Amino acid sequence: MKILALVTDAFGGPGGIAAYNRHFLTALAEQGHEVLVLPRYGEAAALPAGLTQAQARNGRLFYVYSLLRQLLRDRSFDLVWCGHIGMAALAARVAAVVGCPWWLQIHGIDAWTPCDRTRQSAIRSASLVTAVSRYTRRRFLAWAPVPPDRVKVLPNVVEPCYTPGTKSQKLLQRYAARDCKILLTVGRIAKAEAYKGHDRIIRLMPRLLERHTNLVYLIAGDGDGRPELERLAAETGVEEQVRFAGNVAADELVDHYRIADVFVMPSTGEGFGIVYLEAMACGIPAIGLDTDGSIDPLGALSNGRAVPEHLLFETICESLDGAGSRASGAVSGFQPTDLSTDVRRLLRNAAFSCASKP
């Protein structure tokens, strides 16, 4: 099967959506499908066999121009895969021109509320829609003009490198936290993503320090919202206990999870929340709120807790009290092999099937 993938980013891109796209596209390539990826962002250094990624084209007009040039060279695609709802109208037009079905992938907050009529009309023509969580599927179906049986759940998966391990003394020294208990949040600190809830933890820190005097709150990630969080920490009187790690290199991220005693991200806007899975795979308890797609990973594993906001403080304290023991890190159902199995099943059972065009 020859597949054209339209994505915001994949190989070479940061963040949860890029990671999801890499896992999904790799699963297609490993099953023998020929995949051409057209990203808007990110440059890939190495790619799986059977997969080609074109040069990234930032900007809508540049991206469309690059896509048109590709279609002039080759239109022999059997399926168009659209990795973001923001590109749905373009994907639908491309599929119509090529004469093949198309598959839409949806993630989080962008798919929770009605989009414009043009995009809704495009979505109606999708042969299959997959959502990263049951929550996103439910919110999408509340407004989308798509039959429920055409919308399936295809969750995030976690890399095999995320496993329990010893605490890195180098990192503990870097953050001056050798004799401390560590709360960790991993995620962008963007004003547009203030829903992730860093501020909620900073506001709880004075009370948490009454119970755990050696507590440190480590924030891994960066963005234009960091100055506001730094001011909040100062105003709250906990600037010495809140440590900003900045953007963490990929080869150090696993060790950042391992030095933590509890992972917490009280977000209200996660489509799924891959960081919860990564933390739990490293054996530490993970805490989030019960108001978004994070209930899927947190509710599926024994060391996850999805709670109402009024129980957040006590849940963190309970987890810190029991922080001496680590879970096994098993993430059954959320591994790349699970995704590959699900993708094969969907390709076999969906309306477009695996058969190539004559």
Short mmCIF file of N, CA and C in Angstrom, two decimals, residues 45-193:
data_model
loop_
_atom_site.label_atom_id
_atom_site.label_comp_id
_atom_site.label_asym_id
_atom_site.label_seq_id
_atom_site.Cartn_x
_atom_site.Cartn_y
_atom_site.Cartn_z
N ALA A 45 17.02 13.04 10.75
CA ALA A 45 18.39 12.57 10.50
C ALA A 45 18.39 11.14 9.98
N ALA A 46 17.49 10.31 10.51
CA ALA A 46 17.42 8.91 10.09
C ALA A 46 15.95 8.48 10.07
N LEU A 47 15.63 7.60 9.14
CA LEU A 47 14.25 7.15 8.97
C LEU A 47 14.20 5.63 8.87
N PRO A 48 13.08 5.02 9.30
CA PRO A 48 12.92 3.58 9.12
C PRO A 48 12.85 3.22 7.64
N ALA A 49 13.24 2.00 7.32
CA ALA A 49 13.16 1.53 5.94
C ALA A 49 11.72 1.58 5.45
N GLY A 50 11.53 1.98 4.20
CA GLY A 50 10.19 2.05 3.62
C GLY A 50 9.51 3.38 3.83
N LEU A 51 10.20 4.30 4.50
CA LEU A 51 9.61 5.59 4.82
C LEU A 51 10.48 6.72 4.29
N THR A 52 9.86 7.67 3.61
CA THR A 52 10.55 8.85 3.09
C THR A 52 9.90 10.09 3.66
N GLN A 53 10.71 11.03 4.16
CA GLN A 53 10.15 12.29 4.66
C GLN A 53 10.69 13.43 3.82
N ALA A 54 9.78 14.20 3.23
CA ALA A 54 10.17 15.34 2.41
C ALA A 54 10.70 16.47 3.30
N GLN A 55 11.33 17.44 2.69
CA GLN A 55 11.83 18.60 3.43
C GLN A 55 10.65 19.36 4.04
N ALA A 56 10.79 19.75 5.30
CA ALA A 56 9.72 20.47 5.99
C ALA A 56 9.47 21.81 5.32
N ARG A 57 8.19 22.20 5.25
CA ARG A 57 7.80 23.47 4.66
C ARG A 57 6.92 24.23 5.64
N ASN A 58 7.52 25.16 6.36
CA ASN A 58 6.79 25.98 7.31
C ASN A 58 6.03 27.06 6.55
N GLY A 59 4.82 27.34 6.99
CA GLY A 59 3.99 28.32 6.30
C GLY A 59 3.00 27.62 5.39
N ARG A 60 1.75 28.03 5.47
CA ARG A 60 0.69 27.34 4.73
C ARG A 60 0.93 27.33 3.23
N LEU A 61 1.27 28.48 2.65
CA LEU A 61 1.43 28.56 1.20
C LEU A 61 2.60 27.72 0.71
N PHE A 62 3.72 27.77 1.44
CA PHE A 62 4.88 26.96 1.06
C PHE A 62 4.54 25.47 1.14
N TYR A 63 3.77 25.11 2.17
CA TYR A 63 3.42 23.70 2.33
C TYR A 63 2.52 23.23 1.19
N VAL A 64 1.51 24.01 0.86
CA VAL A 64 0.59 23.64 -0.22
C VAL A 64 1.34 23.57 -1.55
N TYR A 65 2.24 24.52 -1.77
CA TYR A 65 3.03 24.51 -3.01
C TYR A 65 3.86 23.23 -3.11
N SER A 66 4.50 22.85 -2.00
CA SER A 66 5.30 21.62 -1.99
C SER A 66 4.43 20.40 -2.26
N LEU A 67 3.24 20.39 -1.68
CA LEU A 67 2.32 19.27 -1.89
C LEU A 67 1.87 19.18 -3.34
N LEU A 68 1.56 20.33 -3.94
CA LEU A 68 1.14 20.33 -5.35
C LEU A 68 2.26 19.82 -6.26
N ARG A 69 3.48 20.22 -5.99
CA ARG A 69 4.62 19.72 -6.78
C ARG A 69 4.74 18.21 -6.66
N GLN A 70 4.52 17.69 -5.45
CA GLN A 70 4.58 16.25 -5.24
C GLN A 70 3.50 15.54 -6.05
N LEU A 71 2.30 16.08 -6.04
CA LEU A 71 1.19 15.45 -6.76
C LEU A 71 1.39 15.52 -8.27
N LEU A 72 2.07 16.56 -8.76
CA LEU A 72 2.37 16.63 -10.19
C LEU A 72 3.36 15.54 -10.59
N ARG A 73 4.26 15.20 -9.66
CA ARG A 73 5.24 14.14 -9.94
C ARG A 73 4.63 12.76 -9.81
N ASP A 74 3.76 12.59 -8.80
CA ASP A 74 3.25 11.24 -8.49
C ASP A 74 1.92 11.35 -7.76
N ARG A 75 0.87 10.76 -8.32
CA ARG A 75 -0.44 10.74 -7.68
C ARG A 75 -0.90 9.32 -7.37
N SER A 76 0.00 8.37 -7.42
CA SER A 76 -0.39 6.95 -7.29
C SER A 76 -0.44 6.51 -5.82
N PHE A 77 -1.22 7.20 -5.02
CA PHE A 77 -1.35 6.85 -3.61
C PHE A 77 -2.65 6.08 -3.37
N ASP A 78 -2.59 5.15 -2.44
CA ASP A 78 -3.75 4.34 -2.09
C ASP A 78 -4.49 4.88 -0.87
N LEU A 79 -3.82 5.73 -0.10
CA LEU A 79 -4.43 6.26 1.12
C LEU A 79 -3.72 7.57 1.49
N VAL A 80 -4.50 8.54 1.95
CA VAL A 80 -3.96 9.76 2.53
C VAL A 80 -4.20 9.70 4.04
N TRP A 81 -3.13 9.87 4.81
CA TRP A 81 -3.25 9.90 6.28
C TRP A 81 -3.00 11.33 6.74
N CYS A 82 -3.94 11.88 7.48
CA CYS A 82 -3.85 13.25 7.97
C CYS A 82 -3.59 13.24 9.47
N GLY A 83 -2.44 13.77 9.89
CA GLY A 83 -2.03 13.66 11.28
C GLY A 83 -2.54 14.74 12.21
N HIS A 84 -3.36 15.68 11.72
CA HIS A 84 -3.88 16.74 12.59
C HIS A 84 -5.16 17.28 11.99
N ILE A 85 -6.13 17.57 12.85
CA ILE A 85 -7.44 18.04 12.38
C ILE A 85 -7.33 19.37 11.65
N GLY A 86 -6.31 20.16 11.98
CA GLY A 86 -6.12 21.44 11.30
C GLY A 86 -5.81 21.30 9.82
N MET A 87 -5.41 20.09 9.40
CA MET A 87 -5.08 19.85 8.01
C MET A 87 -6.15 19.02 7.30
N ALA A 88 -7.32 18.88 7.94
CA ALA A 88 -8.36 17.99 7.42
C ALA A 88 -8.89 18.43 6.06
N ALA A 89 -9.13 19.73 5.89
CA ALA A 89 -9.68 20.20 4.61
C ALA A 89 -8.70 19.94 3.47
N LEU A 90 -7.42 20.17 3.73
CA LEU A 90 -6.41 19.92 2.71
C LEU A 90 -6.32 18.43 2.39
N ALA A 91 -6.36 17.59 3.41
CA ALA A 91 -6.28 16.14 3.19
C ALA A 91 -7.46 15.64 2.37
N ALA A 92 -8.64 16.16 2.65
CA ALA A 92 -9.83 15.74 1.92
C ALA A 92 -9.73 16.12 0.44
N ARG A 93 -9.20 17.30 0.17
CA ARG A 93 -9.04 17.74 -1.23
C ARG A 93 -8.02 16.88 -1.95
N VAL A 94 -6.92 16.59 -1.28
CA VAL A 94 -5.88 15.76 -1.89
C VAL A 94 -6.43 14.37 -2.20
N ALA A 95 -7.16 13.77 -1.25
CA ALA A 95 -7.74 12.45 -1.47
C ALA A 95 -8.70 12.45 -2.65
N ALA A 96 -9.46 13.54 -2.80
CA ALA A 96 -10.40 13.64 -3.92
C ALA A 96 -9.65 13.73 -5.25
N VAL A 97 -8.57 14.49 -5.27
CA VAL A 97 -7.78 14.62 -6.49
C VAL A 97 -7.11 13.29 -6.86
N VAL A 98 -6.56 12.63 -5.87
CA VAL A 98 -5.87 11.37 -6.10
C VAL A 98 -6.85 10.23 -6.40
N GLY A 99 -8.05 10.34 -5.82
CA GLY A 99 -9.05 9.29 -5.99
C GLY A 99 -8.86 8.14 -5.03
N CYS A 100 -8.53 8.47 -3.76
CA CYS A 100 -8.32 7.43 -2.75
C CYS A 100 -8.98 7.86 -1.45
N PRO A 101 -9.20 6.95 -0.51
CA PRO A 101 -9.77 7.29 0.79
C PRO A 101 -8.73 8.02 1.66
N TRP A 102 -9.24 8.60 2.77
CA TRP A 102 -8.31 9.25 3.69
C TRP A 102 -8.70 8.98 5.13
N TRP A 103 -7.69 9.04 6.00
CA TRP A 103 -7.78 8.67 7.40
C TRP A 103 -7.35 9.89 8.22
N LEU A 104 -8.19 10.30 9.16
CA LEU A 104 -7.90 11.45 10.01
C LEU A 104 -7.50 11.01 11.41
N GLN A 105 -6.41 11.56 11.93
CA GLN A 105 -5.98 11.33 13.30
C GLN A 105 -6.26 12.58 14.14
N ILE A 106 -6.93 12.42 15.29
CA ILE A 106 -7.20 13.56 16.16
C ILE A 106 -6.55 13.33 17.52
N HIS A 107 -6.20 14.44 18.17
CA HIS A 107 -5.42 14.35 19.40
C HIS A 107 -6.15 14.92 20.61
N GLY A 108 -6.27 16.22 20.69
CA GLY A 108 -6.78 16.80 21.93
C GLY A 108 -7.69 17.98 21.72
N ILE A 109 -7.33 19.07 22.35
CA ILE A 109 -8.22 20.22 22.49
C ILE A 109 -8.71 20.77 21.15
N ASP A 110 -7.91 20.62 20.09
CA ASP A 110 -8.32 21.10 18.77
C ASP A 110 -9.51 20.35 18.22
N ALA A 111 -9.75 19.15 18.71
CA ALA A 111 -10.84 18.33 18.20
C ALA A 111 -12.05 18.30 19.14
N TRP A 112 -12.00 19.06 20.22
CA TRP A 112 -13.06 18.98 21.23
C TRP A 112 -14.24 19.90 20.95
N THR A 113 -14.04 20.94 20.15
CA THR A 113 -15.11 21.89 19.87
C THR A 113 -15.31 22.02 18.37
N PRO A 114 -16.50 22.42 17.93
CA PRO A 114 -16.80 22.48 16.50
C PRO A 114 -15.83 23.37 15.73
N CYS A 115 -15.43 22.91 14.56
CA CYS A 115 -14.58 23.71 13.68
C CYS A 115 -15.46 24.35 12.61
N ASP A 116 -14.85 25.07 11.68
CA ASP A 116 -15.61 25.78 10.67
C ASP A 116 -16.29 24.81 9.70
N ARG A 117 -17.23 25.33 8.94
CA ARG A 117 -18.04 24.48 8.06
C ARG A 117 -17.21 23.78 7.00
N THR A 118 -16.21 24.46 6.48
CA THR A 118 -15.36 23.85 5.45
C THR A 118 -14.69 22.59 5.99
N ARG A 119 -14.15 22.72 7.20
CA ARG A 119 -13.47 21.56 7.79
C ARG A 119 -14.47 20.48 8.17
N GLN A 120 -15.64 20.87 8.66
CA GLN A 120 -16.65 19.86 8.99
C GLN A 120 -17.07 19.08 7.76
N SER A 121 -17.24 19.78 6.65
CA SER A 121 -17.60 19.10 5.40
C SER A 121 -16.51 18.12 4.98
N ALA A 122 -15.25 18.53 5.16
CA ALA A 122 -14.13 17.64 4.83
C ALA A 122 -14.12 16.41 5.72
N ILE A 123 -14.32 16.62 7.01
CA ILE A 123 -14.28 15.51 7.98
C ILE A 123 -15.36 14.48 7.66
N ARG A 124 -16.47 14.94 7.15
CA ARG A 124 -17.57 14.02 6.81
C ARG A 124 -17.13 12.97 5.79
N SER A 125 -16.14 13.33 4.95
CA SER A 125 -15.71 12.41 3.90
C SER A 125 -14.61 11.44 4.33
N ALA A 126 -14.12 11.57 5.55
CA ALA A 126 -13.05 10.68 6.02
C ALA A 126 -13.56 9.25 6.14
N SER A 127 -12.79 8.30 5.66
CA SER A 127 -13.17 6.89 5.77
C SER A 127 -12.98 6.37 7.18
N LEU A 128 -12.03 6.94 7.91
CA LEU A 128 -11.74 6.51 9.27
C LEU A 128 -11.18 7.69 10.06
N VAL A 129 -11.59 7.78 11.33
CA VAL A 129 -11.03 8.76 12.25
C VAL A 129 -10.53 8.00 13.48
N THR A 130 -9.29 8.26 13.88
CA THR A 130 -8.78 7.64 15.11
C THR A 130 -8.43 8.74 16.11
N ALA A 131 -8.79 8.49 17.36
CA ALA A 131 -8.56 9.43 18.45
C ALA A 131 -7.58 8.82 19.45
N VAL A 132 -6.76 9.65 20.09
CA VAL A 132 -5.76 9.13 21.02
C VAL A 132 -6.36 8.66 22.34
N SER A 133 -7.60 9.08 22.64
CA SER A 133 -8.22 8.68 23.91
C SER A 133 -9.73 8.60 23.75
N ARG A 134 -10.36 7.91 24.69
CA ARG A 134 -11.81 7.81 24.71
C ARG A 134 -12.43 9.18 24.95
N TYR A 135 -11.75 9.99 25.75
CA TYR A 135 -12.26 11.33 26.04
C TYR A 135 -12.31 12.18 24.77
N THR A 136 -11.22 12.19 23.99
CA THR A 136 -11.20 12.95 22.74
C THR A 136 -12.23 12.41 21.77
N ARG A 137 -12.39 11.10 21.71
CA ARG A 137 -13.42 10.52 20.83
C ARG A 137 -14.80 11.02 21.22
N ARG A 138 -15.09 11.01 22.51
CA ARG A 138 -16.41 11.45 22.98
C ARG A 138 -16.66 12.93 22.68
N ARG A 139 -15.66 13.77 22.94
CA ARG A 139 -15.82 15.20 22.67
C ARG A 139 -15.97 15.47 21.17
N PHE A 140 -15.23 14.74 20.35
CA PHE A 140 -15.30 14.89 18.90
C PHE A 140 -16.67 14.49 18.37
N LEU A 141 -17.18 13.36 18.82
CA LEU A 141 -18.47 12.87 18.34
C LEU A 141 -19.64 13.75 18.78
N ALA A 142 -19.42 14.58 19.80
CA ALA A 142 -20.49 15.47 20.25
C ALA A 142 -20.83 16.53 19.21
N TRP A 143 -19.92 16.78 18.26
CA TRP A 143 -20.20 17.80 17.25
C TRP A 143 -19.90 17.35 15.81
N ALA A 144 -19.05 16.38 15.63
CA ALA A 144 -18.58 16.03 14.28
C ALA A 144 -19.62 15.26 13.48
N PRO A 145 -19.74 15.55 12.18
CA PRO A 145 -20.70 14.88 11.31
C PRO A 145 -20.18 13.54 10.81
N VAL A 146 -19.80 12.67 11.74
CA VAL A 146 -19.22 11.37 11.40
C VAL A 146 -19.94 10.28 12.20
N PRO A 147 -20.32 9.17 11.57
CA PRO A 147 -20.94 8.07 12.32
C PRO A 147 -20.00 7.54 13.40
N PRO A 148 -20.52 7.23 14.59
CA PRO A 148 -19.67 6.74 15.68
C PRO A 148 -18.84 5.52 15.33
N ASP A 149 -19.37 4.63 14.48
CA ASP A 149 -18.63 3.41 14.16
C ASP A 149 -17.43 3.68 13.25
N ARG A 150 -17.30 4.90 12.79
CA ARG A 150 -16.16 5.27 11.95
C ARG A 150 -15.05 5.93 12.77
N VAL A 151 -15.27 6.11 14.07
CA VAL A 151 -14.30 6.78 14.94
C VAL A 151 -13.78 5.78 15.97
N LYS A 152 -12.51 5.45 15.90
CA LYS A 152 -11.90 4.46 16.78
C LYS A 152 -10.86 5.12 17.70
N VAL A 153 -10.48 4.40 18.75
CA VAL A 153 -9.44 4.88 19.67
C VAL A 153 -8.13 4.17 19.35
N LEU A 154 -7.08 4.97 19.17
CA LEU A 154 -5.74 4.46 18.90
C LEU A 154 -4.77 5.24 19.80
N PRO A 155 -4.47 4.71 20.98
CA PRO A 155 -3.76 5.50 21.99
C PRO A 155 -2.27 5.68 21.72
N ASN A 156 -1.70 6.63 22.46
CA ASN A 156 -0.26 6.83 22.44
C ASN A 156 0.46 5.59 22.96
N VAL A 157 1.73 5.49 22.63
CA VAL A 157 2.58 4.42 23.16
C VAL A 157 3.86 5.04 23.69
N VAL A 158 4.58 4.27 24.49
CA VAL A 158 5.79 4.78 25.13
C VAL A 158 7.01 4.02 24.60
N GLU A 159 8.11 4.74 24.45
CA GLU A 159 9.36 4.13 23.96
C GLU A 159 9.88 3.10 24.95
N PRO A 160 10.51 2.03 24.47
CA PRO A 160 11.06 0.98 25.36
C PRO A 160 12.12 1.48 26.33
N CYS A 161 12.75 2.64 26.05
CA CYS A 161 13.81 3.15 26.92
C CYS A 161 13.30 3.64 28.27
N TYR A 162 11.99 3.86 28.38
CA TYR A 162 11.43 4.35 29.64
C TYR A 162 11.18 3.17 30.58
N THR A 163 12.13 2.97 31.47
CA THR A 163 12.08 1.86 32.43
C THR A 163 12.56 2.37 33.79
N PRO A 164 12.23 1.66 34.87
CA PRO A 164 12.75 2.06 36.19
C PRO A 164 14.27 1.98 36.22
N GLY A 165 14.86 2.81 37.07
CA GLY A 165 16.32 2.81 37.19
C GLY A 165 16.75 3.62 38.40
N THR A 166 18.03 3.60 38.67
CA THR A 166 18.55 4.34 39.83
C THR A 166 18.54 5.84 39.55
N LYS A 167 18.55 6.61 40.65
CA LYS A 167 18.57 8.07 40.51
C LYS A 167 19.95 8.54 40.09
N SER A 168 19.99 9.42 39.11
CA SER A 168 21.25 9.97 38.63
C SER A 168 21.81 10.96 39.64
N GLN A 169 22.96 10.63 40.20
CA GLN A 169 23.61 11.54 41.15
C GLN A 169 24.02 12.85 40.47
N LYS A 170 24.35 12.76 39.21
CA LYS A 170 24.72 13.96 38.46
C LYS A 170 23.55 14.94 38.40
N LEU A 171 22.36 14.44 38.12
CA LEU A 171 21.20 15.32 38.05
C LEU A 171 20.79 15.83 39.42
N LEU A 172 20.88 14.97 40.42
CA LEU A 172 20.55 15.41 41.78
C LEU A 172 21.47 16.54 42.21
N GLN A 173 22.75 16.44 41.83
CA GLN A 173 23.69 17.52 42.15
C GLN A 173 23.37 18.77 41.34
N ARG A 174 23.02 18.59 40.08
CA ARG A 174 22.71 19.74 39.22
C ARG A 174 21.57 20.58 39.81
N TYR A 175 20.56 19.89 40.36
CA TYR A 175 19.39 20.60 40.88
C TYR A 175 19.44 20.78 42.40
N ALA A 176 20.61 20.51 42.98
CA ALA A 176 20.79 20.67 44.44
C ALA A 176 19.67 19.96 45.18
N ALA A 177 19.45 18.69 44.85
CA ALA A 177 18.32 17.96 45.41
C ALA A 177 18.71 16.58 45.94
N ARG A 178 19.93 16.45 46.42
CA ARG A 178 20.42 15.13 46.87
C ARG A 178 19.59 14.56 48.02
N ASP A 179 19.19 15.37 48.95
CA ASP A 179 18.44 14.89 50.12
C ASP A 179 16.99 15.34 50.09
N CYS A 180 16.48 15.53 48.89
CA CYS A 180 15.12 16.07 48.73
C CYS A 180 14.18 15.04 48.12
N LYS A 181 12.90 15.25 48.36
CA LYS A 181 11.87 14.57 47.58
C LYS A 181 11.52 15.49 46.41
N ILE A 182 11.31 14.87 45.26
CA ILE A 182 11.16 15.66 44.03
C ILE A 182 9.80 15.41 43.39
N LEU A 183 9.06 16.50 43.21
CA LEU A 183 7.87 16.51 42.36
C LEU A 183 8.32 16.94 40.97
N LEU A 184 7.84 16.27 39.95
CA LEU A 184 8.28 16.58 38.58
C LEU A 184 7.09 16.83 37.67
N THR A 185 7.21 17.86 36.82
CA THR A 185 6.30 18.07 35.70
C THR A 185 7.14 18.20 34.44
N VAL A 186 6.75 17.51 33.38
CA VAL A 186 7.43 17.61 32.09
C VAL A 186 6.42 18.14 31.07
N GLY A 187 6.77 19.23 30.42
CA GLY A 187 5.86 19.78 29.42
C GLY A 187 6.21 21.20 29.06
N ARG A 188 5.72 21.66 27.92
CA ARG A 188 5.96 23.03 27.50
C ARG A 188 5.35 24.02 28.50
N ILE A 189 6.05 25.15 28.67
CA ILE A 189 5.54 26.21 29.54
C ILE A 189 5.10 27.36 28.63
N ALA A 190 4.05 27.11 27.87
CA ALA A 190 3.57 28.10 26.91
C ALA A 190 2.33 28.80 27.46
N LYS A 191 2.23 30.10 27.18
CA LYS A 191 1.04 30.84 27.61
C LYS A 191 -0.22 30.21 27.01
N ALA A 192 -0.10 29.72 25.78
CA ALA A 192 -1.25 29.11 25.12
C ALA A 192 -1.62 27.76 25.72
N GLU A 193 -0.73 27.19 26.53
CA GLU A 193 -0.98 25.90 27.16
C GLU A 193 -0.91 26.00 28.68
#
